[in-house]
Coordinates of C-alpha atoms and ligand atoms in Angstrom, one line a residue:
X1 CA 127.2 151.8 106.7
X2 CA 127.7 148.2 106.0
X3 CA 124.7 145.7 107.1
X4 CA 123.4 144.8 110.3
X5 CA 125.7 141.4 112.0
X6 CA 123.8 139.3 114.4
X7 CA 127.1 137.6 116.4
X8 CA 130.5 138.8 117.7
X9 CA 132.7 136.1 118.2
X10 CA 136.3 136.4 120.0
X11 CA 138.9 135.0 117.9
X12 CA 142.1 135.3 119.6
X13 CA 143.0 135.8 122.8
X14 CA 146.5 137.1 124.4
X15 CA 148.1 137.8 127.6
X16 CA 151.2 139.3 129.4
X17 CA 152.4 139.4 132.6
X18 CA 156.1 140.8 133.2
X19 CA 158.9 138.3 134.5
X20 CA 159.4 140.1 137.9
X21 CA 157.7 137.7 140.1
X22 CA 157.5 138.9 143.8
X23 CA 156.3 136.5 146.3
X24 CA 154.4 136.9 149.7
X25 CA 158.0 136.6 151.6
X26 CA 159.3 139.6 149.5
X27 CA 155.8 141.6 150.3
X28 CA 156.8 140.9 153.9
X29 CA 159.9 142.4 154.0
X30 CA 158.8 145.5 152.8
X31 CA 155.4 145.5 154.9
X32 CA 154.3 144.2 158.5
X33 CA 152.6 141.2 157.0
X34 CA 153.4 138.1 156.3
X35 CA 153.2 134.6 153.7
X36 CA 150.3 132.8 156.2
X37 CA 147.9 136.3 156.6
X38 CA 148.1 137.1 152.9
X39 CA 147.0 133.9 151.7
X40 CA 144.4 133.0 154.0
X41 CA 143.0 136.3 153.9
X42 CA 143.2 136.8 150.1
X43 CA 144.3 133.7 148.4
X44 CA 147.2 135.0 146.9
X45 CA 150.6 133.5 147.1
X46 CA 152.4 136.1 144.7
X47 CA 152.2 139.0 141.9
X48 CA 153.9 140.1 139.0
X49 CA 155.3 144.0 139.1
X50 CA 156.2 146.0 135.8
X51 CA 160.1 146.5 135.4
X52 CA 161.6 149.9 135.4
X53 CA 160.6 151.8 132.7
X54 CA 157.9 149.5 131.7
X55 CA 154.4 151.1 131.3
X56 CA 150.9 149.9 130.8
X57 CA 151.1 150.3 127.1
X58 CA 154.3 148.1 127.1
X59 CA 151.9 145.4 128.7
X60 CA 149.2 145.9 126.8
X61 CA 151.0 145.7 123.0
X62 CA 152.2 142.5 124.2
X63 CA 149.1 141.0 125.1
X64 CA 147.4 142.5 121.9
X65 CA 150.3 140.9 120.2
X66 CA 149.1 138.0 120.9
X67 CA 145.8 137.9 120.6
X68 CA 146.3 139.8 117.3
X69 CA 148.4 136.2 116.5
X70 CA 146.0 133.9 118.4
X71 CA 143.5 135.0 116.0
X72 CA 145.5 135.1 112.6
X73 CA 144.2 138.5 111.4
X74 CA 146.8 141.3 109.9
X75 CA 146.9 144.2 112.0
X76 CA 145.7 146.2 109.5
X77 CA 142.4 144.8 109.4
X78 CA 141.6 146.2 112.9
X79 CA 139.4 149.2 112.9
X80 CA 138.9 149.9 116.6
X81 CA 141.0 149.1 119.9
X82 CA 139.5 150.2 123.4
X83 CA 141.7 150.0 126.4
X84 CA 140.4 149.0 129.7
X85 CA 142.7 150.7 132.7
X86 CA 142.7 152.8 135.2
X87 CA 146.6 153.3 135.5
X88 CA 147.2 154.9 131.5
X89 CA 151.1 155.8 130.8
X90 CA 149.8 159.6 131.5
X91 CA 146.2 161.2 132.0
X92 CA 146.3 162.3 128.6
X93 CA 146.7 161.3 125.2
X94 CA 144.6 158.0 126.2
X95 CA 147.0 154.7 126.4
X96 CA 145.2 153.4 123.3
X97 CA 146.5 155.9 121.3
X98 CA 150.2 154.7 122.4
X99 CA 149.2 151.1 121.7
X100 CA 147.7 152.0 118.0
X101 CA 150.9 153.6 117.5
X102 CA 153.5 151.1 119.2
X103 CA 151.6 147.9 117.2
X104 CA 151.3 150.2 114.0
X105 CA 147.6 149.9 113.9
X106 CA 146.2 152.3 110.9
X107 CA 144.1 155.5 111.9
X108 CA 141.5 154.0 113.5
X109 CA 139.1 154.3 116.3
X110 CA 141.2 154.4 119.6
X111 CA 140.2 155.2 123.4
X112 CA 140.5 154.4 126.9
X113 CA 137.3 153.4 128.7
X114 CA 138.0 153.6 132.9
X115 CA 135.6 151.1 135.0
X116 CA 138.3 149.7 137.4
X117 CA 138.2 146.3 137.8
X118 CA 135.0 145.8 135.8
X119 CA 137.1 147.7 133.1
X120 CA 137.5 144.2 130.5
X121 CA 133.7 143.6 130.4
X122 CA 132.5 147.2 130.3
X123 CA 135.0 147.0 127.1
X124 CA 133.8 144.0 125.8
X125 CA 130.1 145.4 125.8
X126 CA 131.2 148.7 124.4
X127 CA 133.4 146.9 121.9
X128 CA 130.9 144.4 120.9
X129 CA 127.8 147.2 120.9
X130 CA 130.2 148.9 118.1
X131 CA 130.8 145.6 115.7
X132 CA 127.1 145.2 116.2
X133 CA 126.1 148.2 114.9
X134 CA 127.6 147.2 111.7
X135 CA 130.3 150.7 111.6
X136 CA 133.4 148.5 113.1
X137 CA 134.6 144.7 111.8
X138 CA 137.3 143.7 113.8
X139 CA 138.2 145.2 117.5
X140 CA 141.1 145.1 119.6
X141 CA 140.3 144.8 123.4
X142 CA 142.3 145.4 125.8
X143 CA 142.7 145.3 129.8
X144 CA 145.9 146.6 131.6
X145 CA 146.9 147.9 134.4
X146 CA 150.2 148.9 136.0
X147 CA 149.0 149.1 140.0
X148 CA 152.0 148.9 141.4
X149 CA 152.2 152.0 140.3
X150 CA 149.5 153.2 142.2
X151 CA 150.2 151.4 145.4
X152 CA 151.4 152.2 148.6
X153 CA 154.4 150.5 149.6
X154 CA 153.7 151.9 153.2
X155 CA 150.2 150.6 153.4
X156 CA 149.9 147.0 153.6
X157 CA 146.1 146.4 153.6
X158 CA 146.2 146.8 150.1
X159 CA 150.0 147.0 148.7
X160 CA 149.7 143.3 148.8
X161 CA 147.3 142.5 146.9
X162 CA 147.2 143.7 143.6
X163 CA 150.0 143.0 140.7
X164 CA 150.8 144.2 137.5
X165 CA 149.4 142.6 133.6
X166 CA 147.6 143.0 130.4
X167 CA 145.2 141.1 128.5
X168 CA 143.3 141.0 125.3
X169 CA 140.8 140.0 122.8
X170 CA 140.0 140.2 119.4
X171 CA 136.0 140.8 118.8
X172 CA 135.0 139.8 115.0
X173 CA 131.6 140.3 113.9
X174 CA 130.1 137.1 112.4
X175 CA 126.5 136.5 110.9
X176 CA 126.2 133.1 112.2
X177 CA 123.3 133.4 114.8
X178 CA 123.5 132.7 118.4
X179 CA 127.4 132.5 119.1
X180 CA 129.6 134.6 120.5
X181 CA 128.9 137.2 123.3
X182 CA 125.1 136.5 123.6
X183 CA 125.0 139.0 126.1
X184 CA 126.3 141.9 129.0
X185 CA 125.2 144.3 131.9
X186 CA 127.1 146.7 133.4
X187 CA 126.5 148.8 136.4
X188 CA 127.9 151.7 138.9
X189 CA 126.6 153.1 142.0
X190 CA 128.8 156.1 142.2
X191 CA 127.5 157.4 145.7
X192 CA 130.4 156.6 147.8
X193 CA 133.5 156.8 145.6
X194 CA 135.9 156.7 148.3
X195 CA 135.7 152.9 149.3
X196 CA 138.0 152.6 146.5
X197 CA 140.1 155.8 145.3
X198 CA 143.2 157.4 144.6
X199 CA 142.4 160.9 146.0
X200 CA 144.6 163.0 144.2
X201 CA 146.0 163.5 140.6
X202 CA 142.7 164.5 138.8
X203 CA 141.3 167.6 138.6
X204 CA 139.5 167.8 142.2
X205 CA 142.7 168.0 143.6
X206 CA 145.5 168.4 141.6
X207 CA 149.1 167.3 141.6
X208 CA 150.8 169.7 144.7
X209 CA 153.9 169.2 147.2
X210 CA 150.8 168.6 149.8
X211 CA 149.3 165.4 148.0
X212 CA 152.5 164.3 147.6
X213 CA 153.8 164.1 151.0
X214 CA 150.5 163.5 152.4
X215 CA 150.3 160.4 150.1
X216 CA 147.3 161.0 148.0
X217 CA 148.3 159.8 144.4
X218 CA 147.9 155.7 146.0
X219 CA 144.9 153.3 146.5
X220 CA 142.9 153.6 149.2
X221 CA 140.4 150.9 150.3
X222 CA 137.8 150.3 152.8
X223 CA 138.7 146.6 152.6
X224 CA 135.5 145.0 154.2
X225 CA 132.8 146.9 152.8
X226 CA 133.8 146.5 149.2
X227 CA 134.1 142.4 150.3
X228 CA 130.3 142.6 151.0
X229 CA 129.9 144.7 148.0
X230 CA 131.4 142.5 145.8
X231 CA 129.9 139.3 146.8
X232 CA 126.7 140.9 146.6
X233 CA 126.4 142.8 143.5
X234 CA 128.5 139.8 141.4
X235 CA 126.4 137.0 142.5
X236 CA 122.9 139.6 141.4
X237 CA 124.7 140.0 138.0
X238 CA 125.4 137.0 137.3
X239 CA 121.9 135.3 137.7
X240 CA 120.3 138.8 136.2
X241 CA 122.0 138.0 133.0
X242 CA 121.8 134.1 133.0
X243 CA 117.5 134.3 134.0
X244 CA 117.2 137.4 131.0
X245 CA 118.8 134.9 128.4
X246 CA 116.7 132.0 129.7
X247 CA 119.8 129.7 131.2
X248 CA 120.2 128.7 134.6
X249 CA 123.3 128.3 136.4
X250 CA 123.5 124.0 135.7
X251 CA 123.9 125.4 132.6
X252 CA 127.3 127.5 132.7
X253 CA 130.1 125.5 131.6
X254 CA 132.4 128.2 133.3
X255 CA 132.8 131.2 135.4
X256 CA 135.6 133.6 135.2
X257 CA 135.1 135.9 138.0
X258 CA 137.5 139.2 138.6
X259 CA 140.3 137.9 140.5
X260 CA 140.4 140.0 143.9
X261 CA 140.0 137.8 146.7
X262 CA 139.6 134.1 146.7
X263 CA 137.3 134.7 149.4
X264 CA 135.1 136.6 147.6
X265 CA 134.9 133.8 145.0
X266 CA 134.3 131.1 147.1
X267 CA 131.1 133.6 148.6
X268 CA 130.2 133.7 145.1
X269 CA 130.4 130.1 144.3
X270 CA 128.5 129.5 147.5
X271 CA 125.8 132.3 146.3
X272 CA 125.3 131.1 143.0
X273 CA 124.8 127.1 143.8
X274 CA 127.7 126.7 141.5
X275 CA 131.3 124.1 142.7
X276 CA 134.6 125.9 142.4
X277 CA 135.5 123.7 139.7
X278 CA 133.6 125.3 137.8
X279 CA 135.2 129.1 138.5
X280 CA 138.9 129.5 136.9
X281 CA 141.5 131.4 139.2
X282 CA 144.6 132.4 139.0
X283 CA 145.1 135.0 141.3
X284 CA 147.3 132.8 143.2
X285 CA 149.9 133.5 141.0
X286 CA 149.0 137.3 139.4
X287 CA 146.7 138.9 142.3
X288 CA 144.1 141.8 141.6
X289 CA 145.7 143.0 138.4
X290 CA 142.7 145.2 137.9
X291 CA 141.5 145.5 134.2
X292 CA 143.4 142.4 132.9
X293 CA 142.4 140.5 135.5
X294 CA 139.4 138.3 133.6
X295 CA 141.4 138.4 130.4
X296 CA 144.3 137.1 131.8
X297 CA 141.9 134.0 133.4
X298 CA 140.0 133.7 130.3
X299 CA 143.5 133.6 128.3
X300 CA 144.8 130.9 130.3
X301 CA 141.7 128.8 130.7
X302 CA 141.4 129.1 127.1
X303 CA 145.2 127.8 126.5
X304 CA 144.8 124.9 129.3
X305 CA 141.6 123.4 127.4
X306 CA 139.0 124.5 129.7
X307 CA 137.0 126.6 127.1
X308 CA 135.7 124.5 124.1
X309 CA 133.3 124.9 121.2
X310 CA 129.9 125.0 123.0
X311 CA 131.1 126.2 125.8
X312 CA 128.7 128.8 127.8
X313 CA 131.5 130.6 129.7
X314 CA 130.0 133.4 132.3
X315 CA 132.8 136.2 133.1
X316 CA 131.8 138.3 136.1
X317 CA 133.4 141.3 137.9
X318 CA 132.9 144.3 140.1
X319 CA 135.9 147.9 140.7
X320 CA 135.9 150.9 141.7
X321 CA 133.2 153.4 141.5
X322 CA 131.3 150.9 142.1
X323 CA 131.1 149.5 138.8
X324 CA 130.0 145.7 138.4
X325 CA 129.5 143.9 135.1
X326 CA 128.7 140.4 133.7
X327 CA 128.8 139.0 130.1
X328 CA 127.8 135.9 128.9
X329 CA 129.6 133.7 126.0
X330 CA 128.5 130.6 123.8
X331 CA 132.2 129.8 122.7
X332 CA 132.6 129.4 118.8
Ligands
LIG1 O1 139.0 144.8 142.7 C1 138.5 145.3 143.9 C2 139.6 145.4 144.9 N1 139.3 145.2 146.3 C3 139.0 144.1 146.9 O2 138.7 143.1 146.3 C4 139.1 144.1 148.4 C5 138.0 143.3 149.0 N2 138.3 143.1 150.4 C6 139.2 142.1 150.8 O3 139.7 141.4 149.9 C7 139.5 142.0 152.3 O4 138.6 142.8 153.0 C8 141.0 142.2 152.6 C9 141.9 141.2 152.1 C10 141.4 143.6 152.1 C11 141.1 142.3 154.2 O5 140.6 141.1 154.7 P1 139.7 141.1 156.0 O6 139.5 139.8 156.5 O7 138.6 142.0 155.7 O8 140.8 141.8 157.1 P2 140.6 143.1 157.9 O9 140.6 144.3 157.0 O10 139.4 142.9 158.8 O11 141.9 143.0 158.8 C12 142.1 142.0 159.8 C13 143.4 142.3 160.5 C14 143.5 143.8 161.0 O12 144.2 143.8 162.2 P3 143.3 144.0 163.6 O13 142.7 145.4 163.4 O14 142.3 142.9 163.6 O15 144.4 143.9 164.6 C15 144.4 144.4 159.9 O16 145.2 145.5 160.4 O17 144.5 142.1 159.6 C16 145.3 143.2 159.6 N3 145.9 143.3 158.3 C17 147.1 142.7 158.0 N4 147.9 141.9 158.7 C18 148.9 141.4 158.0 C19 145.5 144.0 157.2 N5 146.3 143.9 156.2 C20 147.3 143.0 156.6 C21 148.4 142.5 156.0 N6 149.2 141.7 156.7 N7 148.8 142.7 154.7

């Protein structure tokens, strides 16, 4: 076992989102709904959706691709890759297996961690936990999810929201002090799973003609309880982890928040004493793309110049389950 490291720093980041773009107008002709209700009720104008044949692990090499450029490492030096989703090609092997094969990655550590939507930063804890104990060096982390293949196309209280993407990052240890991901907490409150389930398909109830017809292998979603949820539990996160690592919010250059409902981030804004300009969004344009969503933000705020050295960058998020999860960054 090699010695103890004190940071883990991201060095590269990467993205992908596939070139179908489908707008609100194209939502509404497949769905009672329309341009005007989707985006004042969720902020979202349009969504990407995976081309035929293209799978989460698809998504997610390209991303890692990325990243694995962004941070100018060989491929080979990666000893660990954890994949965030909760849409893998197939329930088993785990979609990080595909990817270490697909990006010829050596033998290494590989597995798929499922939090939903709080996916990326459950990752980025487990993944950073791992470097920190001194058994992994470099780590490939990844969110992806293919929803639209998990939506119904008959529902439209949540077939418009979500879209399809990857994202990734690599986590390097580093033994200068105090950089890096200072710091995460993650949560669930698995009590009432069904505010946000796909019913069938596992092994409580199994594949069958019956789920099938009766529709039981999509998302279901008690919309405005997991609103009230969310607002709550992210805004408790986030000033649990900024008070345990002395920081207030003043202090936070920027907030990358999961990327459900703009609503939900303006509530957030509102509950933390924090201005919007200080959140970076993008669901406008992608949606709730589940486990990549705060890569994908983080990605792009990176690339636009809104992340610099110094930087204390908050990422917050809540899924399914419940799960929740904040983690808090002093960029390198
Ligand atoms: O990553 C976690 C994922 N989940 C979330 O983040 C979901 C959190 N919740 C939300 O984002 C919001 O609750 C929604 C966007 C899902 C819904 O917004 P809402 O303001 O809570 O609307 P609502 O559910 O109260 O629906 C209001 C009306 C209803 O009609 P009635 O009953 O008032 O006549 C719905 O049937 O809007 C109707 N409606 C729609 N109308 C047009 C629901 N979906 C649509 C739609 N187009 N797509």
């Amino acid at each position: 076992m090699s010695q103890f490291l004190p940071s883990v720093i991201i060095t590269g980041t990467g993205a992908y989102a596939p070139a179908n773009v489908v707008t609100n107008d194209d939502m509404a002709k497949i769905v009672d709904t329309s341009d005007d209700w989707i985006r004042s009720r969720s902020g979202i104008s349009e969504r990407r959706f995976a081309g035929d044949g293209e799978s989460t692990s698809d998504m997610a090499v390209a991303a890692a691709a990325q990243a694995i450029d962004a941070a100018g490492i060989d491929r080979s030096e990666i000893d660990l890759v954890i994949v965030a989703t909760m849409t893998p090609d197939m329930p088993f092997p785990s979609t990080a297996c595909i990817v270490q094969s697909k990006l010829g990655l050596g033998n290494i550590t590989a597995f798929d961690l499922q939090a939903a939507c709080s996916g990326f930063i459950y990752a980025l804890n487990t993944g950073s936990n791992m470097l920190r104990s001194g058994a992994y060096k470099k780590a490939l982390i990844i969110g992806a999810d293919k929803m639209s293949s998990v939506l119904d196309f008959e529902d439209r209280t949540t077939c418009v929201l979500f879209g399809d993407g990857a994202s990734a990052v690599i986590l390097e240890a580093s033994d200068s002090a105090g950089v890096g991901i200072l710091d995460s907490i993650t949560g669930s409150d698995g009590s009432n799973p069904e505010l946000l389930y796909q019913p069938a398909g596992g092994s409580s109830l199994p594949a069958s003609t019956e789920s099938v017809t009766a529709r039981q292998h999509y998302i279901k979603m008690n919309g405005k309880e997991i609103f009230k949820l969310a607002v709550r539990v992210m805004g408790q996160v986030s000033c649990d982890i900024l008070e345990r690592n002395d920081y207030n919010t003043a202090q936070v250059d920027l907030v990358i928040p999961h990327q459900a409902n703009m609503r939900i981030i303006d509530s957030l804004a509102k509950r933390i004493h924090l201005p919007l300009e200080k959140f970076h969004n993008n669901l406008d344009r992608f949606g709730n793309t589940s486990g990549a969503s705060i890569g994908l933000a983080l990605d792009e705020a990176f690339r636009a110049g809104r992340i610099r050295t110094g930087d204390l960058v908050l990422l917050v998020a809540f899924g399914a389950g419940l799960t929740w999860g904040s983690t808090l960054i002093k960029w390198q």
